[in-house]
């Protein structure tokens, strides 16, 4: 196996690992409200979401094309000759993709540990931007595409989702105001299952494609594909399976924050939020817009609190989420940038295999450290719906503050 193929193999494995983290990090976007209202049991919810993510990944490749050609500027140099003044070859572009993925994975794991619904999409984009800046300077980033298809939708999508969801929630309660609450909630729980399923399908259609685009970019860099070709079938299948397995693993920490921390959700609100999210995400995926399902879903849940008279919105939690969104791209970009310089500092740019291996080992070590830290205060299907402490800043502190109310062995478990 040549050095380029070895690096390509590591990049593909890392990309699928990112896809896996995307799955468990973003399960909450589809299923948090259904779990919170009892419309679906926790394990049933994540299993259903996993299947629909798998199916959704095959619906379109428009978003994958945006990621493959709209983040790193492939026209800034010639892969075969290193033209246009940028002395990079295919291996170096592989390193850009690899270190960009490291930025996305580390941010995903860190925000998952805190139970923070941060955008996996923007973590990936930030990592790629940072790595491209380190390798090629400002010419290596497709700024116009990023502004038009990523940054503007990032700002607009949660606002639009909140307005649509607030309107839908108001209409739902207005129409059903003569129906007793118990009967109403029971019927809307069935509706929630349908709308949550649609969001899962939309998530697969949007987010799995982002990893497809990254792997395709790596194949182009390694000379195994042409930028004008369609994405290979094996890439589509591998990404669909990876995001489905990630979804199946749970992601309970983020589910808890979205389901219990932002708004106390009733079934009519849950159905309105999920219907709004699905409509917006599917529309954007069809247009090739790399929209964040986290931003859309969070905006929709917030909108249900605005649309229901007397509902409580925890603005402190919402502000912390918004702050995390603002720093996602810069933080992931810094990790991608530093990962590039670490790899190229270990060895020369013309022979980067050792640097890739060192980065890969450090990524595994960091992921293991975050995982073991999460086991200090585990969140799973058994406690994902515990009462939220309004003063808590994260899932971790919310569960810990609830300990005194739990007697005996259960309290000691945490």
PDB file of N, CA, C and O in Angstrom, residues 118-182:
ATOM      1  N   UNK A 118     -25.100  21.597  19.910  1.00  0.00           N
ATOM      2  CA  UNK A 118     -24.300  22.380  18.968  1.00  0.00           C
ATOM      3  C   UNK A 118     -24.358  21.713  17.595  1.00  0.00           C
ATOM      4  O   UNK A 118     -24.625  20.516  17.483  1.00  0.00           O
ATOM      5  N   UNK A 119     -24.090  22.481  16.553  1.00  0.00           N
ATOM      6  CA  UNK A 119     -24.226  21.980  15.183  1.00  0.00           C
ATOM      7  C   UNK A 119     -23.041  21.124  14.756  1.00  0.00           C
ATOM      8  O   UNK A 119     -21.906  21.607  14.688  1.00  0.00           O
ATOM      9  N   UNK A 120     -23.311  19.867  14.431  1.00  0.00           N
ATOM     10  CA  UNK A 120     -22.273  18.993  13.889  1.00  0.00           C
ATOM     11  C   UNK A 120     -21.808  19.499  12.527  1.00  0.00           C
ATOM     12  O   UNK A 120     -20.623  19.409  12.186  1.00  0.00           O
ATOM     13  N   UNK A 121     -22.741  20.017  11.749  1.00  0.00           N
ATOM     14  CA  UNK A 121     -22.408  20.529  10.419  1.00  0.00           C
ATOM     15  C   UNK A 121     -21.406  21.666  10.520  1.00  0.00           C
ATOM     16  O   UNK A 121     -20.381  21.689   9.826  1.00  0.00           O
ATOM     17  N   UNK A 122     -21.673  22.616  11.408  1.00  0.00           N
ATOM     18  CA  UNK A 122     -20.784  23.765  11.519  1.00  0.00           C
ATOM     19  C   UNK A 122     -19.446  23.388  12.149  1.00  0.00           C
ATOM     20  O   UNK A 122     -18.417  24.015  11.854  1.00  0.00           O
ATOM     21  N   UNK A 123     -19.451  22.365  13.002  1.00  0.00           N
ATOM     22  CA  UNK A 123     -18.180  21.871  13.534  1.00  0.00           C
ATOM     23  C   UNK A 123     -17.316  21.319  12.403  1.00  0.00           C
ATOM     24  O   UNK A 123     -16.108  21.575  12.351  1.00  0.00           O
ATOM     25  N   UNK A 124     -17.942  20.581  11.493  1.00  0.00           N
ATOM     26  CA  UNK A 124     -17.210  20.043  10.342  1.00  0.00           C
ATOM     27  C   UNK A 124     -16.701  21.172   9.457  1.00  0.00           C
ATOM     28  O   UNK A 124     -15.529  21.188   9.057  1.00  0.00           O
ATOM     29  N   UNK A 125     -17.579  22.127   9.152  1.00  0.00           N
ATOM     30  CA  UNK A 125     -17.178  23.227   8.283  1.00  0.00           C
ATOM     31  C   UNK A 125     -16.056  24.048   8.925  1.00  0.00           C
ATOM     32  O   UNK A 125     -15.106  24.451   8.256  1.00  0.00           O
ATOM     33  N   UNK A 126     -16.171  24.291  10.228  1.00  0.00           N
ATOM     34  CA  UNK A 126     -15.133  25.040  10.928  1.00  0.00           C
ATOM     35  C   UNK A 126     -13.790  24.335  10.875  1.00  0.00           C
ATOM     36  O   UNK A 126     -12.749  24.953  10.623  1.00  0.00           O
ATOM     37  N   UNK A 127     -13.802  23.019  11.119  1.00  0.00           N
ATOM     38  CA  UNK A 127     -12.561  22.254  11.058  1.00  0.00           C
ATOM     39  C   UNK A 127     -11.909  22.327   9.687  1.00  0.00           C
ATOM     40  O   UNK A 127     -10.690  22.517   9.570  1.00  0.00           O
ATOM     41  N   UNK A 128     -12.720  22.212   8.632  1.00  0.00           N
ATOM     42  CA  UNK A 128     -12.182  22.278   7.270  1.00  0.00           C
ATOM     43  C   UNK A 128     -11.640  23.671   6.947  1.00  0.00           C
ATOM     44  O   UNK A 128     -10.606  23.809   6.288  1.00  0.00           O
ATOM     45  N   UNK A 129     -12.349  24.699   7.407  1.00  0.00           N
ATOM     46  CA  UNK A 129     -11.889  26.068   7.159  1.00  0.00           C
ATOM     47  C   UNK A 129     -10.541  26.306   7.835  1.00  0.00           C
ATOM     48  O   UNK A 129      -9.609  26.860   7.237  1.00  0.00           O
ATOM     49  N   UNK A 130     -10.419  25.873   9.104  1.00  0.00           N
ATOM     50  CA  UNK A 130      -9.162  26.062   9.812  1.00  0.00           C
ATOM     51  C   UNK A 130      -8.016  25.324   9.160  1.00  0.00           C
ATOM     52  O   UNK A 130      -6.902  25.865   9.018  1.00  0.00           O
ATOM     53  N   UNK A 131      -8.257  24.089   8.732  1.00  0.00           N
ATOM     54  CA  UNK A 131      -7.209  23.302   8.093  1.00  0.00           C
ATOM     55  C   UNK A 131      -6.814  23.900   6.744  1.00  0.00           C
ATOM     56  O   UNK A 131      -5.628  23.950   6.397  1.00  0.00           O
ATOM     57  N   UNK A 132      -7.821  24.372   5.981  1.00  0.00           N
ATOM     58  CA  UNK A 132      -7.526  24.976   4.683  1.00  0.00           C
ATOM     59  C   UNK A 132      -6.741  26.272   4.842  1.00  0.00           C
ATOM     60  O   UNK A 132      -5.824  26.566   4.056  1.00  0.00           O
ATOM     61  N   UNK A 133      -7.072  27.053   5.866  1.00  0.00           N
ATOM     62  CA  UNK A 133      -6.318  28.281   6.132  1.00  0.00           C
ATOM     63  C   UNK A 133      -4.865  27.969   6.488  1.00  0.00           C
ATOM     64  O   UNK A 133      -3.940  28.649   6.041  1.00  0.00           O
ATOM     65  N   UNK A 134      -4.657  26.940   7.300  1.00  0.00           N
ATOM     66  CA  UNK A 134      -3.296  26.565   7.687  1.00  0.00           C
ATOM     67  C   UNK A 134      -2.487  26.105   6.484  1.00  0.00           C
ATOM     68  O   UNK A 134      -1.292  26.402   6.369  1.00  0.00           O
ATOM     69  N   UNK A 135      -3.132  25.384   5.569  1.00  0.00           N
ATOM     70  CA  UNK A 135      -2.417  24.799   4.446  1.00  0.00           C
ATOM     71  C   UNK A 135      -2.239  25.753   3.276  1.00  0.00           C
ATOM     72  O   UNK A 135      -1.188  25.771   2.626  1.00  0.00           O
ATOM     73  N   UNK A 136      -3.256  26.566   2.990  1.00  0.00           N
ATOM     74  CA  UNK A 136      -3.254  27.342   1.751  1.00  0.00           C
ATOM     75  C   UNK A 136      -3.475  28.835   1.946  1.00  0.00           C
ATOM     76  O   UNK A 136      -3.491  29.589   0.983  1.00  0.00           O
ATOM     77  N   UNK A 137      -3.719  29.255   3.185  1.00  0.00           N
ATOM     78  CA  UNK A 137      -4.027  30.659   3.390  1.00  0.00           C
ATOM     79  C   UNK A 137      -5.463  30.963   3.006  1.00  0.00           C
ATOM     80  O   UNK A 137      -6.269  30.070   2.765  1.00  0.00           O
ATOM     81  N   UNK A 138      -5.771  32.236   2.888  1.00  0.00           N
ATOM     82  CA  UNK A 138      -7.163  32.623   2.611  1.00  0.00           C
ATOM     83  C   UNK A 138      -7.639  32.165   1.237  1.00  0.00           C
ATOM     84  O   UNK A 138      -8.837  31.981   1.025  1.00  0.00           O
ATOM     85  N   UNK A 139      -6.708  31.962   0.298  1.00  0.00           N
ATOM     86  CA  UNK A 139      -7.100  31.517  -1.042  1.00  0.00           C
ATOM     87  C   UNK A 139      -7.649  30.094  -1.034  1.00  0.00           C
ATOM     88  O   UNK A 139      -8.320  29.673  -1.986  1.00  0.00           O
ATOM     89  N   UNK A 140      -7.360  29.343   0.014  1.00  0.00           N
ATOM     90  CA  UNK A 140      -7.798  27.952   0.061  1.00  0.00           C
ATOM     91  C   UNK A 140      -9.218  27.745   0.518  1.00  0.00           C
ATOM     92  O   UNK A 140      -9.704  26.613   0.566  1.00  0.00           O
ATOM     93  N   UNK A 141      -9.916  28.826   0.895  1.00  0.00           N
ATOM     94  CA  UNK A 141     -11.289  28.718   1.401  1.00  0.00           C
ATOM     95  C   UNK A 141     -12.254  29.367   0.410  1.00  0.00           C
ATOM     96  O   UNK A 141     -12.013  30.487  -0.055  1.00  0.00           O
ATOM     97  N   UNK A 142     -13.330  28.659   0.090  1.00  0.00           N
ATOM     98  CA  UNK A 142     -14.346  29.182  -0.837  1.00  0.00           C
ATOM     99  C   UNK A 142     -15.302  30.098  -0.072  1.00  0.00           C
ATOM    100  O   UNK A 142     -16.413  29.709   0.291  1.00  0.00           O
ATOM    101  N   UNK A 143     -14.850  31.339   0.168  1.00  0.00           N
ATOM    102  CA  UNK A 143     -15.570  32.237   1.069  1.00  0.00           C
ATOM    103  C   UNK A 143     -16.977  32.558   0.595  1.00  0.00           C
ATOM    104  O   UNK A 143     -17.920  32.617   1.397  1.00  0.00           O
ATOM    105  N   UNK A 144     -17.169  32.788  -0.694  1.00  0.00           N
ATOM    106  CA  UNK A 144     -18.492  33.178  -1.183  1.00  0.00           C
ATOM    107  C   UNK A 144     -19.506  32.066  -0.967  1.00  0.00           C
ATOM    108  O   UNK A 144     -20.656  32.307  -0.594  1.00  0.00           O
ATOM    109  N   UNK A 145     -19.080  30.822  -1.179  1.00  0.00           N
ATOM    110  CA  UNK A 145     -19.968  29.678  -0.961  1.00  0.00           C
ATOM    111  C   UNK A 145     -20.302  29.531   0.518  1.00  0.00           C
ATOM    112  O   UNK A 145     -21.445  29.241   0.889  1.00  0.00           O
ATOM    113  N   UNK A 146     -19.310  29.746   1.380  1.00  0.00           N
ATOM    114  CA  UNK A 146     -19.523  29.610   2.825  1.00  0.00           C
ATOM    115  C   UNK A 146     -20.518  30.646   3.329  1.00  0.00           C
ATOM    116  O   UNK A 146     -21.431  30.340   4.097  1.00  0.00           O
ATOM    117  N   UNK A 147     -20.367  31.881   2.857  1.00  0.00           N
ATOM    118  CA  UNK A 147     -21.288  32.937   3.288  1.00  0.00           C
ATOM    119  C   UNK A 147     -22.699  32.660   2.805  1.00  0.00           C
ATOM    120  O   UNK A 147     -23.666  32.731   3.573  1.00  0.00           O
ATOM    121  N   UNK A 148     -22.844  32.302   1.517  1.00  0.00           N
ATOM    122  CA  UNK A 148     -24.174  32.131   0.929  1.00  0.00           C
ATOM    123  C   UNK A 148     -24.885  30.871   1.348  1.00  0.00           C
ATOM    124  O   UNK A 148     -26.110  30.882   1.522  1.00  0.00           O
ATOM    125  N   UNK A 149     -24.150  29.784   1.511  1.00  0.00           N
ATOM    126  CA  UNK A 149     -24.797  28.496   1.763  1.00  0.00           C
ATOM    127  C   UNK A 149     -24.633  27.980   3.182  1.00  0.00           C
ATOM    128  O   UNK A 149     -25.238  26.956   3.536  1.00  0.00           O
ATOM    129  N   UNK A 150     -23.844  28.672   4.013  1.00  0.00           N
ATOM    130  CA  UNK A 150     -23.640  28.188   5.384  1.00  0.00           C
ATOM    131  C   UNK A 150     -23.934  29.275   6.420  1.00  0.00           C
ATOM    132  O   UNK A 150     -24.789  29.102   7.285  1.00  0.00           O
ATOM    133  N   UNK A 151     -23.245  30.420   6.327  1.00  0.00           N
ATOM    134  CA  UNK A 151     -23.379  31.435   7.375  1.00  0.00           C
ATOM    135  C   UNK A 151     -24.754  32.105   7.380  1.00  0.00           C
ATOM    136  O   UNK A 151     -25.379  32.249   8.444  1.00  0.00           O
ATOM    137  N   UNK A 152     -25.232  32.523   6.208  1.00  0.00           N
ATOM    138  CA  UNK A 152     -26.552  33.171   6.159  1.00  0.00           C
ATOM    139  C   UNK A 152     -27.654  32.207   6.603  1.00  0.00           C
ATOM    140  O   UNK A 152     -28.495  32.564   7.441  1.00  0.00           O
ATOM    141  N   UNK A 153     -27.673  30.953   6.098  1.00  0.00           N
ATOM    142  CA  UNK A 153     -28.675  30.004   6.612  1.00  0.00           C
ATOM    143  C   UNK A 153     -28.532  29.737   8.109  1.00  0.00           C
ATOM    144  O   UNK A 153     -29.530  29.511   8.790  1.00  0.00           O
ATOM    145  N   UNK A 154     -27.298  29.768   8.635  1.00  0.00           N
ATOM    146  CA  UNK A 154     -27.091  29.525  10.064  1.00  0.00           C
ATOM    147  C   UNK A 154     -27.789  30.573  10.911  1.00  0.00           C
ATOM    148  O   UNK A 154     -28.336  30.280  11.979  1.00  0.00           O
ATOM    149  N   UNK A 155     -27.770  31.820  10.450  1.00  0.00           N
ATOM    150  CA  UNK A 155     -28.423  32.904  11.181  1.00  0.00           C
ATOM    151  C   UNK A 155     -29.927  32.881  10.956  1.00  0.00           C
ATOM    152  O   UNK A 155     -30.730  33.053  11.888  1.00  0.00           O
ATOM    153  N   UNK A 156     -30.332  32.651   9.707  1.00  0.00           N
ATOM    154  CA  UNK A 156     -31.755  32.766   9.354  1.00  0.00           C
ATOM    155  C   UNK A 156     -32.571  31.563   9.786  1.00  0.00           C
ATOM    156  O   UNK A 156     -33.745  31.714  10.182  1.00  0.00           O
ATOM    157  N   UNK A 157     -31.993  30.356   9.730  1.00  0.00           N
ATOM    158  CA  UNK A 157     -32.795  29.146   9.918  1.00  0.00           C
ATOM    159  C   UNK A 157     -33.452  29.038  11.293  1.00  0.00           C
ATOM    160  O   UNK A 157     -34.645  28.697  11.375  1.00  0.00           O
ATOM    161  N   UNK A 158     -32.746  29.305  12.418  1.00  0.00           N
ATOM    162  CA  UNK A 158     -33.450  29.193  13.702  1.00  0.00           C
ATOM    163  C   UNK A 158     -34.542  30.237  13.873  1.00  0.00           C
ATOM    164  O   UNK A 158     -35.560  29.970  14.514  1.00  0.00           O
ATOM    165  N   UNK A 159     -34.342  31.427  13.298  1.00  0.00           N
ATOM    166  CA  UNK A 159     -35.371  32.468  13.392  1.00  0.00           C
ATOM    167  C   UNK A 159     -36.613  32.064  12.602  1.00  0.00           C
ATOM    168  O   UNK A 159     -37.749  32.161  13.093  1.00  0.00           O
ATOM    169  N   UNK A 160     -36.387  31.594  11.376  1.00  0.00           N
ATOM    170  CA  UNK A 160     -37.513  31.149  10.547  1.00  0.00           C
ATOM    171  C   UNK A 160     -38.221  29.974  11.201  1.00  0.00           C
ATOM    172  O   UNK A 160     -39.455  29.912  11.260  1.00  0.00           O
ATOM    173  N   UNK A 161     -37.434  29.014  11.716  1.00  0.00           N
ATOM    174  CA  UNK A 161     -38.025  27.838  12.362  1.00  0.00           C
ATOM    175  C   UNK A 161     -38.860  28.235  13.570  1.00  0.00           C
ATOM    176  O   UNK A 161     -39.956  27.703  13.795  1.00  0.00           O
ATOM    177  N   UNK A 162     -38.366  29.188  14.371  1.00  0.00           N
ATOM    178  CA  UNK A 162     -39.103  29.635  15.550  1.00  0.00           C
ATOM    179  C   UNK A 162     -40.428  30.292  15.154  1.00  0.00           C
ATOM    180  O   UNK A 162     -41.465  30.050  15.778  1.00  0.00           O
ATOM    181  N   UNK A 163     -40.399  31.112  14.111  1.00  0.00           N
ATOM    182  CA  UNK A 163     -41.620  31.793  13.659  1.00  0.00           C
ATOM    183  C   UNK A 163     -42.641  30.788  13.119  1.00  0.00           C
ATOM    184  O   UNK A 163     -43.836  30.867  13.443  1.00  0.00           O
ATOM    185  N   UNK A 164     -42.160  29.848  12.303  1.00  0.00           N
ATOM    186  CA  UNK A 164     -43.068  28.835  11.736  1.00  0.00           C
ATOM    187  C   UNK A 164     -43.654  27.975  12.846  1.00  0.00           C
ATOM    188  O   UNK A 164     -44.865  27.704  12.884  1.00  0.00           O
ATOM    189  N   UNK A 165     -42.798  27.545  13.779  1.00  0.00           N
ATOM    190  CA  UNK A 165     -43.251  26.683  14.864  1.00  0.00           C
ATOM    191  C   UNK A 165     -44.195  27.414  15.813  1.00  0.00           C
ATOM    192  O   UNK A 165     -45.195  26.844  16.271  1.00  0.00           O
ATOM    193  N   UNK A 166     -43.903  28.678  16.122  1.00  0.00           N
ATOM    194  CA  UNK A 166     -44.776  29.461  16.999  1.00  0.00           C
ATOM    195  C   UNK A 166     -46.160  29.615  16.373  1.00  0.00           C
ATOM    196  O   UNK A 166     -47.190  29.480  17.060  1.00  0.00           O
ATOM    197  N   UNK A 167     -46.183  29.884  15.078  1.00  0.00           N
ATOM    198  CA  UNK A 167     -47.468  30.011  14.375  1.00  0.00           C
ATOM    199  C   UNK A 167     -48.226  28.689  14.397  1.00  0.00           C
ATOM    200  O   UNK A 167     -49.429  28.642  14.678  1.00  0.00           O
ATOM    201  N   UNK A 168     -47.496  27.596  14.095  1.00  0.00           N
ATOM    202  CA  UNK A 168     -48.134  26.279  14.094  1.00  0.00           C
ATOM    203  C   UNK A 168     -48.668  25.904  15.457  1.00  0.00           C
ATOM    204  O   UNK A 168     -49.767  25.350  15.582  1.00  0.00           O
ATOM    205  N   UNK A 169     -47.892  26.213  16.507  1.00  0.00           N
ATOM    206  CA  UNK A 169     -48.333  25.903  17.877  1.00  0.00           C
ATOM    207  C   UNK A 169     -49.582  26.689  18.244  1.00  0.00           C
ATOM    208  O   UNK A 169     -50.542  26.143  18.817  1.00  0.00           O
ATOM    209  N   UNK A 170     -49.595  27.982  17.914  1.00  0.00           N
ATOM    210  CA  UNK A 170     -50.773  28.817  18.199  1.00  0.00           C
ATOM    211  C   UNK A 170     -52.012  28.267  17.501  1.00  0.00           C
ATOM    212  O   UNK A 170     -53.088  28.156  18.104  1.00  0.00           O
ATOM    213  N   UNK A 171     -51.863  27.901  16.226  1.00  0.00           N
ATOM    214  CA  UNK A 171     -53.003  27.387  15.447  1.00  0.00           C
ATOM    215  C   UNK A 171     -53.499  26.068  16.028  1.00  0.00           C
ATOM    216  O   UNK A 171     -54.712  25.847  16.159  1.00  0.00           O
ATOM    217  N   UNK A 172     -52.559  25.192  16.396  1.00  0.00           N
ATOM    218  CA  UNK A 172     -52.935  23.885  16.947  1.00  0.00           C
ATOM    219  C   UNK A 172     -53.752  24.049  18.232  1.00  0.00           C
ATOM    220  O   UNK A 172     -54.799  23.414  18.411  1.00  0.00           O
ATOM    221  N   UNK A 173     -53.276  24.908  19.132  1.00  0.00           N
ATOM    222  CA  UNK A 173     -54.006  25.098  20.393  1.00  0.00           C
ATOM    223  C   UNK A 173     -55.323  25.848  20.177  1.00  0.00           C
ATOM    224  O   UNK A 173     -56.297  25.610  20.885  1.00  0.00           O
ATOM    225  N   UNK A 174     -55.354  26.735  19.220  1.00  0.00           N
ATOM    226  CA  UNK A 174     -56.585  27.468  18.920  1.00  0.00           C
ATOM    227  C   UNK A 174     -57.662  26.535  18.383  1.00  0.00           C
ATOM    228  O   UNK A 174     -58.817  26.596  18.772  1.00  0.00           O
ATOM    229  N   UNK A 175     -57.262  25.634  17.488  1.00  0.00           N
ATOM    230  CA  UNK A 175     -58.216  24.690  16.893  1.00  0.00           C
ATOM    231  C   UNK A 175     -58.703  23.676  17.917  1.00  0.00           C
ATOM    232  O   UNK A 175     -59.878  23.283  17.924  1.00  0.00           O
ATOM    233  N   UNK A 176     -57.802  23.256  18.811  1.00  0.00           N
ATOM    234  CA  UNK A 176     -58.136  22.155  19.731  1.00  0.00           C
ATOM    235  C   UNK A 176     -58.469  22.637  21.136  1.00  0.00           C
ATOM    236  O   UNK A 176     -58.442  21.854  22.082  1.00  0.00           O
ATOM    237  N   UNK A 177     -58.801  23.925  21.293  1.00  0.00           N
ATOM    238  CA  UNK A 177     -58.994  24.458  22.649  1.00  0.00           C
ATOM    239  C   UNK A 177     -60.213  23.918  23.369  1.00  0.00           C
ATOM    240  O   UNK A 177     -60.336  24.037  24.579  1.00  0.00           O
ATOM    241  N   UNK A 178     -61.135  23.310  22.623  1.00  0.00           N
ATOM    242  CA  UNK A 178     -62.330  22.739  23.272  1.00  0.00           C
ATOM    243  C   UNK A 178     -62.134  21.275  23.652  1.00  0.00           C
ATOM    244  O   UNK A 178     -63.001  20.686  24.301  1.00  0.00           O
ATOM    245  N   UNK A 179     -61.018  20.683  23.262  1.00  0.00           N
ATOM    246  CA  UNK A 179     -60.759  19.272  23.559  1.00  0.00           C
ATOM    247  C   UNK A 179     -60.061  19.168  24.910  1.00  0.00           C
ATOM    248  O   UNK A 179     -59.098  19.910  25.164  1.00  0.00           O
ATOM    249  N   UNK A 180     -60.489  18.283  25.795  1.00  0.00           N
ATOM    250  CA  UNK A 180     -59.816  18.111  27.087  1.00  0.00           C
ATOM    251  C   UNK A 180     -58.328  17.797  26.905  1.00  0.00           C
ATOM    252  O   UNK A 180     -57.949  17.082  25.978  1.00  0.00           O
ATOM    253  N   UNK A 181     -57.503  18.323  27.790  1.00  0.00           N
ATOM    254  CA  UNK A 181     -56.045  18.202  27.646  1.00  0.00           C
ATOM    255  C   UNK A 181     -55.584  16.759  27.557  1.00  0.00           C
ATOM    256  O   UNK A 181     -54.714  16.415  26.748  1.00  0.00           O
ATOM    257  N   UNK A 182     -56.171  15.887  28.385  1.00  0.00           N
ATOM    258  CA  UNK A 182     -55.741  14.483  28.380  1.00  0.00           C
ATOM    259  C   UNK A 182     -56.002  13.832  27.034  1.00  0.00           C
ATOM    260  O   UNK A 182     -55.144  13.133  26.482  1.00  0.00           O
TER     261      UNK A 182
END
